[in-house]
Amino acid sequence: MQSNCWMPNWLTRALQACTDAHSNTPVCLTGSDAAPFLKDWRGRYVSKALAVVMPRNTAELSTFVAACHQNGIKMVPQGGNTGLVGGAVAEMQGDGLDTVIINLSKLRSTAHVDTHNRTLTVSAGYTLQEVQGMAHAAGLLFPLSLASEGSCTIGGNLATNAGGTAVLRYGNTRELVLGLDAVLPNGDCLRQNTGLRKNNTGYALKDLLIASEGTLGIISEVTLKLFSQPKQRLTAWISLESAAHALRNLSSLLDEFDAALTSFEWMQHDAVALVAHHFHQKLPTALQHSYALIEVCSTSQTQALTAQFEAWAEAAATQGLFQDCVLAQSEQQAKQLWTLRENISEAQAKEGLNVKHDIALPVSAIPEFLKSNLKAVNAINPGIRPVVFGHLGDGNLHYNFSAPEGQDAKVFLTAFEHTINDAVYADVKRFKGSISAEHGIGLLKKEVLLTHQDPVALATMRSIKKALDPLNLMNPGKLLG
């Protein structure tokens, strides 16, 4: 469907060039039809653009990008628009007439599983959930898993190097990619989409595009690694006295299960209490300082996984590593445990606007960081409510703060966000961490990046950006500004 608002001649010609043999043209939305694509998932950024175009294949994407380049039009690549840092919306200034959103949700022309090579080649517009389903239908596993997997697209996952709940076992998105095709800022097609695990022929160009947040080009197609499906999956919930106890349990589990330990998700009590309140869920164990959700998987049918875990739990409890443990007895019970973890962000959103951080720290530094920084942030606004949870196994904390009870959320955000950010990022730097573990930089963190990234690294990134996008048309204002 195409809206009837006015469009410039160059865009009309580009649409006509993409018209197929059945007189079908790509979707192009303008005016009020485009509005849903001009704001981010959190509702924090609302922008303007001339149009939203939706190419159906790499050739159409190349046509649109080349037309934008020739006419000096800024381009904002967009997948499922589920990002949390404003990376997929237009800049927040001007009338938007010099900007086009290129939404990839219709780019779904390729989907192929190679079972012997254990790869899946797909277009960038498929959702992560669809990609998981394709792998499962072939008897294999694509392990990337996010709370937004029903909406986020695989192209967006690559552009932001998404993390998720299985990084401990399988790595970030970058580690799951063998090759990709992309359209560069001038419309040229970069063809690097192979299923090769060894290819020592120069620079790893695909890695420039992964995590580039659409500032160097638009990923159009990707080849992903697939794995054996687990034949056994064990899910457990333990209650803990402290973050230090969480680390002791993590180390003990790694000693016992090594790579079979797929997830170790840690949640402070206040974060889980929000889920219990807003979603009317009961906690599976007695109240404690914090909790861990554990997943252990095995591709063997003969390994006595449950017996091994029960033996570990008995010994760990004797050593005082945890206070209580619940082992899911069915897939349904496992899902119920996971919903306590996965609904935290939505439960906090029901409390109103909040200050969010997605930080990475050396795992060993997390208890001391929390002790120091929670005290510092509470001094800024006594009664502030920390909502702390994350992928403790890989050192990634979602480190958020809601307003004190009775304080207006918007007033809280306006008055305290900047000061809280300064305190958090100062300690992140002191403990040799990162200001962004998996969400990226986008609009939200670009100023912070300038003071926390190595100056030589920034200069190198700017050189790469200038070489590939000298006109600064590809997602301008993001990442490097």
GROMACS .gro file of N, CA, C and O in nm, residues 194-286:
model
  372
  194THR      N    1   2.897  -1.543   0.268
  194THR     CA    2   2.936  -1.682   0.249
  194THR      C    3   2.909  -1.759   0.377
  194THR      O    4   2.895  -1.701   0.485
  195GLY      N    5   2.906  -1.891   0.363
  195GLY     CA    6   2.891  -1.977   0.480
  195GLY      C    7   3.024  -2.035   0.523
  195GLY      O    8   3.027  -2.140   0.588
  196LEU      N    9   3.133  -1.968   0.490
  196LEU     CA   10   3.266  -2.020   0.521
  196LEU      C   11   3.305  -1.993   0.666
  196LEU      O   12   3.285  -1.883   0.717
  197ARG      N   13   3.364  -2.092   0.728
  197ARG     CA   14   3.417  -2.074   0.862
  197ARG      C   15   3.564  -2.034   0.860
  197ARG      O   16   3.617  -1.989   0.962
  198LYS      N   17   3.626  -2.051   0.746
  198LYS     CA   18   3.763  -2.005   0.725
  198LYS      C   19   3.769  -1.927   0.594
  198LYS      O   20   3.729  -1.978   0.490
  199ASN      N   21   3.817  -1.805   0.603
  199ASN     CA   22   3.826  -1.721   0.483
  199ASN      C   23   3.927  -1.610   0.512
  199ASN      O   24   3.892  -1.501   0.556
  200ASN      N   25   4.054  -1.640   0.488
  200ASN     CA   26   4.162  -1.550   0.528
  200ASN      C   27   4.208  -1.468   0.408
  200ASN      O   28   4.318  -1.483   0.358
  201THR      N   29   4.118  -1.379   0.360
  201THR     CA   30   4.146  -1.303   0.239
  201THR      C   31   4.139  -1.153   0.262
  201THR      O   32   4.091  -1.076   0.178
  202GLY      N   33   4.187  -1.107   0.376
  202GLY     CA   34   4.190  -0.963   0.400
  202GLY      C   35   4.104  -0.922   0.517
  202GLY      O   36   4.070  -1.002   0.605
  203TYR      N   37   4.068  -0.795   0.521
  203TYR     CA   38   3.991  -0.740   0.631
  203TYR      C   39   3.857  -0.811   0.646
  203TYR      O   40   3.791  -0.846   0.547
  204ALA      N   41   3.814  -0.830   0.770
  204ALA     CA   42   3.683  -0.888   0.798
  204ALA      C   43   3.578  -0.778   0.785
  204ALA      O   44   3.536  -0.717   0.883
  205LEU      N   45   3.536  -0.751   0.662
  205LEU     CA   46   3.447  -0.638   0.636
  205LEU      C   47   3.312  -0.655   0.705
  205LEU      O   48   3.248  -0.556   0.742
  206LYS      N   49   3.268  -0.781   0.720
  206LYS     CA   50   3.139  -0.801   0.786
  206LYS      C   51   3.140  -0.747   0.928
  206LYS      O   52   3.039  -0.696   0.978
  207ASP      N   53   3.256  -0.754   0.992
  207ASP     CA   54   3.262  -0.707   1.131
  207ASP      C   55   3.256  -0.555   1.141
  207ASP      O   56   3.227  -0.502   1.248
  208LEU      N   57   3.285  -0.484   1.032
  208LEU     CA   58   3.265  -0.339   1.031
  208LEU      C   59   3.116  -0.306   1.035
  208LEU      O   60   3.075  -0.209   1.098
  209LEU      N   61   3.036  -0.387   0.966
  209LEU     CA   62   2.892  -0.360   0.959
  209LEU      C   63   2.821  -0.403   1.087
  209LEU      O   64   2.727  -0.336   1.132
  210ILE      N   65   2.865  -0.514   1.147
  210ILE     CA   66   2.805  -0.560   1.272
  210ILE      C   67   2.838  -0.460   1.383
  210ILE      O   68   2.952  -0.422   1.400
  211ALA      N   69   2.736  -0.417   1.455
  211ALA     CA   70   2.748  -0.318   1.563
  211ALA      C   71   2.770  -0.176   1.515
  211ALA      O   72   2.794  -0.087   1.596
  212SER      N   73   2.761  -0.152   1.384
  212SER     CA   74   2.781  -0.016   1.332
  212SER      C   75   2.655   0.069   1.341
  212SER      O   76   2.657   0.188   1.308
  213GLU      N   77   2.543   0.009   1.382
  213GLU     CA   78   2.416   0.080   1.401
  213GLU      C   79   2.370   0.151   1.274
  213GLU      O   80   2.310   0.258   1.279
  214GLY      N   81   2.397   0.091   1.160
  214GLY     CA   82   2.350   0.147   1.033
  214GLY      C   83   2.421   0.273   0.991
  214GLY      O   84   2.371   0.345   0.904
  215THR      N   85   2.537   0.302   1.047
  215THR     CA   86   2.609   0.424   1.011
  215THR      C   87   2.706   0.403   0.895
  215THR      O   88   2.757   0.500   0.839
  216LEU      N   89   2.734   0.278   0.859
  216LEU     CA   90   2.828   0.249   0.751
  216LEU      C   91   2.761   0.182   0.632
  216LEU      O   92   2.823   0.168   0.526
  217GLY      N   93   2.638   0.142   0.646
  217GLY     CA   94   2.567   0.072   0.540
  217GLY      C   95   2.447  -0.001   0.599
  217GLY      O   96   2.424   0.002   0.719
  218ILE      N   97   2.372  -0.068   0.511
  218ILE     CA   98   2.251  -0.138   0.553
  218ILE      C   99   2.266  -0.285   0.522
  218ILE      O  100   2.278  -0.325   0.404
  219ILE      N  101   2.265  -0.368   0.624
  219ILE     CA  102   2.275  -0.513   0.606
  219ILE      C  103   2.147  -0.564   0.540
  219ILE      O  104   2.036  -0.534   0.586
  220SER      N  105   2.163  -0.641   0.434
  220SER     CA  106   2.046  -0.689   0.359
  220SER      C  107   2.025  -0.839   0.369
  220SER      O  108   1.912  -0.888   0.356
  221GLU      N  109   2.132  -0.914   0.390
  221GLU     CA  110   2.122  -1.060   0.394
  221GLU      C  111   2.236  -1.113   0.480
  221GLU      O  112   2.344  -1.054   0.485
  222VAL      N  113   2.212  -1.225   0.547
  222VAL     CA  114   2.311  -1.275   0.641
  222VAL      C  115   2.310  -1.428   0.643
  222VAL      O  116   2.207  -1.491   0.621
  223THR      N  117   2.428  -1.486   0.667
  223THR     CA  118   2.439  -1.629   0.688
  223THR      C  119   2.480  -1.654   0.832
  223THR      O  120   2.582  -1.602   0.879
  224LEU      N  121   2.399  -1.734   0.901
  224LEU     CA  122   2.412  -1.754   1.046
  224LEU      C  123   2.456  -1.896   1.079
  224LEU      O  124   2.420  -1.991   1.008
  225LYS      N  125   2.530  -1.910   1.186
  225LYS     CA  126   2.566  -2.043   1.235
  225LYS      C  127   2.447  -2.109   1.304
  225LYS      O  128   2.373  -2.043   1.378
  226LEU      N  129   2.431  -2.237   1.281
  226LEU     CA  130   2.330  -2.315   1.352
  226LEU      C  131   2.397  -2.420   1.439
  226LEU      O  132   2.512  -2.461   1.412
  227PHE      N  133   2.325  -2.468   1.539
  227PHE     CA  134   2.381  -2.561   1.636
  227PHE      C  135   2.284  -2.677   1.657
  227PHE      O  136   2.167  -2.670   1.618
  228SER      N  137   2.332  -2.780   1.724
  228SER     CA  138   2.244  -2.892   1.759
  228SER      C  139   2.141  -2.846   1.862
  228SER      O  140   2.172  -2.768   1.953
  229GLN      N  141   2.020  -2.896   1.846
  229GLN     CA  142   1.917  -2.866   1.945
  229GLN      C  143   1.946  -2.943   2.075
  229GLN      O  144   1.984  -3.060   2.071
  230PRO      N  145   1.928  -2.878   2.188
  230PRO     CA  146   1.944  -2.951   2.315
  230PRO      C  147   1.843  -3.065   2.325
  230PRO      O  148   1.726  -3.048   2.290
  231LYS      N  149   1.888  -3.178   2.371
  231LYS     CA  150   1.798  -3.290   2.396
  231LYS      C  151   1.750  -3.290   2.541
  231LYS      O  152   1.651  -3.355   2.575
  232GLN      N  153   1.824  -3.218   2.624
  232GLN     CA  154   1.783  -3.197   2.763
  232GLN      C  155   1.802  -3.050   2.796
  232GLN      O  156   1.902  -2.990   2.759
  233ARG      N  157   1.706  -2.994   2.867
  233ARG     CA  158   1.714  -2.854   2.909
  233ARG      C  159   1.662  -2.846   3.053
  233ARG      O  160   1.549  -2.881   3.081
  234LEU      N  161   1.748  -2.797   3.140
  234LEU     CA  162   1.714  -2.788   3.281
  234LEU      C  163   1.709  -2.642   3.322
  234LEU      O  164   1.801  -2.564   3.292
  235THR      N  165   1.600  -2.603   3.390
  235THR     CA  166   1.583  -2.465   3.434
  235THR      C  167   1.562  -2.463   3.584
  235THR      O  168   1.481  -2.539   3.638
  236ALA      N  169   1.638  -2.376   3.651
  236ALA     CA  170   1.630  -2.369   3.797
  236ALA      C  171   1.632  -2.223   3.843
  236ALA      O  172   1.681  -2.135   3.772
  237TRP      N  173   1.580  -2.202   3.962
  237TRP     CA  174   1.573  -2.069   4.024
  237TRP      C  175   1.631  -2.081   4.163
  237TRP      O  176   1.591  -2.168   4.241
  238ILE      N  177   1.728  -1.995   4.195
  238ILE     CA  178   1.785  -1.998   4.329
  238ILE      C  179   1.775  -1.859   4.392
  238ILE      O  180   1.774  -1.757   4.323
  239SER      N  181   1.763  -1.856   4.524
  239SER     CA  182   1.757  -1.729   4.597
  239SER      C  183   1.890  -1.709   4.669
  239SER      O  184   1.951  -1.804   4.720
  240LEU      N  185   1.935  -1.582   4.671
  240LEU     CA  186   2.072  -1.551   4.712
  240LEU      C  187   2.075  -1.441   4.815
  240LEU      O  188   1.989  -1.352   4.817
  241GLU      N  189   2.179  -1.441   4.898
  241GLU     CA  190   2.195  -1.339   5.001
  241GLU      C  191   2.260  -1.212   4.948
  241GLU      O  192   2.244  -1.104   5.006
  242SER      N  193   2.335  -1.222   4.836
  242SER     CA  194   2.411  -1.106   4.789
  242SER      C  195   2.461  -1.129   4.648
  242SER      O  196   2.456  -1.242   4.596
  243ALA      N  197   2.513  -1.022   4.588
  243ALA     CA  198   2.576  -1.034   4.455
  243ALA      C  199   2.701  -1.121   4.463
  243ALA      O  200   2.733  -1.195   4.370
  244ALA      N  201   2.773  -1.111   4.574
  244ALA     CA  202   2.893  -1.194   4.591
  244ALA      C  203   2.856  -1.342   4.591
  244ALA      O  204   2.928  -1.425   4.533
  245HIS      N  205   2.744  -1.377   4.653
  245HIS     CA  206   2.698  -1.516   4.650
  245HIS      C  207   2.662  -1.558   4.507
  245HIS      O  208   2.683  -1.673   4.468
  246ALA      N  209   2.609  -1.465   4.429
  246ALA     CA  210   2.576  -1.496   4.290
  246ALA      C  211   2.702  -1.536   4.213
  246ALA      O  212   2.701  -1.633   4.136
  247LEU      N  213   2.812  -1.463   4.234
  247LEU     CA  214   2.937  -1.495   4.165
  247LEU      C  215   2.992  -1.630   4.209
  247LEU      O  216   3.045  -1.706   4.127
  248ARG      N  217   2.979  -1.660   4.336
  248ARG     CA  218   3.026  -1.791   4.384
  248ARG      C  219   2.947  -1.903   4.320
  248ARG      O  220   3.003  -2.008   4.282
  249ASN      N  221   2.816  -1.885   4.305
  249ASN     CA  222   2.734  -1.986   4.238
  249ASN      C  223   2.771  -1.999   4.091
  249ASN      O  224   2.779  -2.109   4.037
  250LEU      N  225   2.794  -1.885   4.026
  250LEU     CA  226   2.831  -1.887   3.885
  250LEU      C  227   2.961  -1.965   3.864
  250LEU      O  228   2.969  -2.052   3.776
  251SER      N  229   3.061  -1.937   3.945
  251SER     CA  230   3.188  -2.008   3.932
  251SER      C  231   3.172  -2.157   3.957
  251SER      O  232   3.228  -2.241   3.886
  252SER      N  233   3.093  -2.191   4.058
  252SER     CA  234   3.070  -2.332   4.090
  252SER      C  235   2.998  -2.404   3.976
  252SER      O  236   3.033  -2.517   3.941
  253LEU      N  237   2.899  -2.338   3.918
  253LEU     CA  238   2.826  -2.399   3.806
  253LEU      C  239   2.915  -2.416   3.683
  253LEU      O  240   2.906  -2.517   3.612
  254LEU      N  241   3.001  -2.319   3.656
  254LEU     CA  242   3.093  -2.332   3.543
  254LEU      C  243   3.191  -2.446   3.565
  254LEU      O  244   3.224  -2.520   3.471
  255ASP      N  245   3.237  -2.461   3.689
  255ASP     CA  246   3.326  -2.574   3.719
  255ASP      C  247   3.256  -2.707   3.695
  255ASP      O  248   3.316  -2.803   3.647
  256GLU      N  249   3.126  -2.712   3.728
  256GLU     CA  250   3.051  -2.837   3.717
  256GLU      C  251   3.005  -2.865   3.575
  256GLU      O  252   3.014  -2.978   3.526
  257PHE      N  253   2.953  -2.761   3.505
  257PHE     CA  254   2.887  -2.785   3.377
  257PHE      C  255   2.959  -2.725   3.256
  257PHE      O  256   2.924  -2.756   3.143
  258ASP      N  257   3.054  -2.636   3.280
  258ASP     CA  258   3.131  -2.575   3.172
  258ASP      C  259   3.038  -2.519   3.064
  258ASP      O  260   2.947  -2.443   3.094
  259ALA      N  261   3.058  -2.557   2.938
  259ALA     CA  262   2.981  -2.498   2.827
  259ALA      C  263   2.834  -2.536   2.829
  259ALA      O  264   2.753  -2.473   2.760
  260ALA      N  265   2.797  -2.636   2.908
  260ALA     CA  266   2.656  -2.674   2.916
  260ALA      C  267   2.573  -2.569   2.991
  260ALA      O  268   2.451  -2.566   2.980
  261LEU      N  269   2.641  -2.482   3.067
  261LEU     CA  270   2.571  -2.372   3.134
  261LEU      C  271   2.539  -2.264   3.030
  261LEU      O  272   2.626  -2.192   2.984
  262THR      N  273   2.412  -2.256   2.994
  262THR     CA  274   2.370  -2.167   2.886
  262THR      C  275   2.337  -2.028   2.938
  262THR      O  276   2.369  -1.928   2.873
  263SER      N  277   2.271  -2.018   3.052
  263SER     CA  278   2.228  -1.889   3.104
  263SER      C  279   2.246  -1.882   3.255
  263SER      O  280   2.225  -1.981   3.326
  264PHE      N  281   2.285  -1.763   3.300
  264PHE     CA  282   2.287  -1.733   3.443
  264PHE      C  283   2.239  -1.589   3.456
  264PHE      O  284   2.316  -1.494   3.445
  265GLU      N  285   2.107  -1.573   3.474
  265GLU     CA  286   2.043  -1.443   3.479
  265GLU      C  287   2.021  -1.404   3.625
  265GLU      O  288   1.959  -1.479   3.701
  266TRP      N  289   2.072  -1.286   3.662
  266TRP     CA  290   2.066  -1.242   3.800
  266TRP      C  291   1.971  -1.125   3.814
  266TRP      O  292   1.969  -1.034   3.729
  267MET      N  293   1.890  -1.124   3.921
  267MET     CA  294   1.789  -1.020   3.942
  267MET      C  295   1.784  -0.982   4.088
  267MET      O  296   1.766  -1.068   4.174
  268GLN      N  297   1.799  -0.852   4.116
  268GLN     CA  298   1.776  -0.809   4.253
  268GLN      C  299   1.627  -0.816   4.285
  268GLN      O  300   1.541  -0.810   4.197
  269HIS      N  301   1.597  -0.826   4.414
  269HIS     CA  302   1.459  -0.851   4.456
  269HIS      C  303   1.362  -0.745   4.404
  269HIS      O  304   1.251  -0.778   4.358
  270ASP      N  305   1.399  -0.617   4.412
  270ASP     CA  306   1.306  -0.511   4.372
  270ASP      C  307   1.263  -0.524   4.227
  270ASP      O  308   1.150  -0.487   4.192
  271ALA      N  309   1.352  -0.572   4.141
  271ALA     CA  310   1.317  -0.591   4.000
  271ALA      C  311   1.211  -0.699   3.984
  271ALA      O  312   1.112  -0.682   3.911
  272VAL      N  313   1.229  -0.810   4.055
  272VAL     CA  314   1.133  -0.921   4.045
  272VAL      C  315   1.001  -0.883   4.113
  272VAL      O  316   0.893  -0.923   4.067
  273ALA      N  317   1.009  -0.804   4.219
  273ALA     CA  318   0.887  -0.762   4.288
  273ALA      C  319   0.796  -0.681   4.197
  273ALA      O  320   0.672  -0.688   4.209
  274LEU      N  321   0.854  -0.602   4.107
  274LEU     CA  322   0.772  -0.526   4.012
  274LEU      C  323   0.693  -0.620   3.921
  274LEU      O  324   0.576  -0.594   3.890
  275VAL      N  325   0.756  -0.727   3.876
  275VAL     CA  326   0.686  -0.825   3.793
  275VAL      C  327   0.575  -0.892   3.871
  275VAL      O  328   0.462  -0.908   3.822
  276ALA      N  329   0.606  -0.932   3.993
  276ALA     CA  330   0.504  -0.996   4.076
  276ALA      C  331   0.385  -0.904   4.096
  276ALA      O  332   0.269  -0.950   4.095
  277HIS      N  333   0.411  -0.774   4.111
  277HIS     CA  334   0.303  -0.679   4.135
  277HIS      C  335   0.220  -0.653   4.009
  277HIS      O  336   0.096  -0.662   4.012
  278HIS      N  337   0.287  -0.621   3.899
  278HIS     CA  338   0.214  -0.579   3.779
  278HIS      C  339   0.159  -0.696   3.698
  278HIS      O  340   0.061  -0.678   3.623
  279PHE      N  341   0.219  -0.813   3.710
  279PHE     CA  342   0.172  -0.928   3.632
  279PHE      C  343   0.111  -1.037   3.721
  279PHE      O  344   0.081  -1.146   3.673
  280HIS      N  345   0.097  -1.006   3.849
  280HIS     CA  346   0.030  -1.096   3.944
  280HIS      C  347   0.093  -1.235   3.943
  280HIS      O  348   0.024  -1.337   3.940
  281GLN      N  349   0.226  -1.237   3.947
  281GLN     CA  350   0.299  -1.363   3.952
  281GLN      C  351   0.356  -1.384   4.092
  281GLN      O  352   0.395  -1.289   4.159
  282LYS      N  353   0.362  -1.510   4.133
  282LYS     CA  354   0.417  -1.544   4.262
  282LYS      C  355   0.565  -1.579   4.247
  282LYS      O  356   0.606  -1.642   4.150
  283LEU      N  357   0.644  -1.540   4.346
  283LEU     CA  358   0.784  -1.577   4.347
  283LEU      C  359   0.797  -1.724   4.386
  283LEU      O  360   0.727  -1.772   4.476
  284PRO      N  361   0.886  -1.796   4.319
  284PRO     CA  362   0.896  -1.941   4.344
  284PRO      C  363   0.969  -1.977   4.472
  284PRO      O  364   0.962  -2.092   4.517
  285THR      N  365   1.041  -1.879   4.533
  285THR     CA  366   1.115  -1.906   4.655
  285THR      C  367   1.088  -1.796   4.757
  285THR      O  368   1.029  -1.693   4.724
  286ALA      N  369   1.134  -1.816   4.877
  286ALA     CA  370   1.120  -1.714   4.981
  286ALA      C  371   1.198  -1.589   4.944
  286ALA      O  372   1.295  -1.593   4.867
   0.00000   0.00000   0.00000
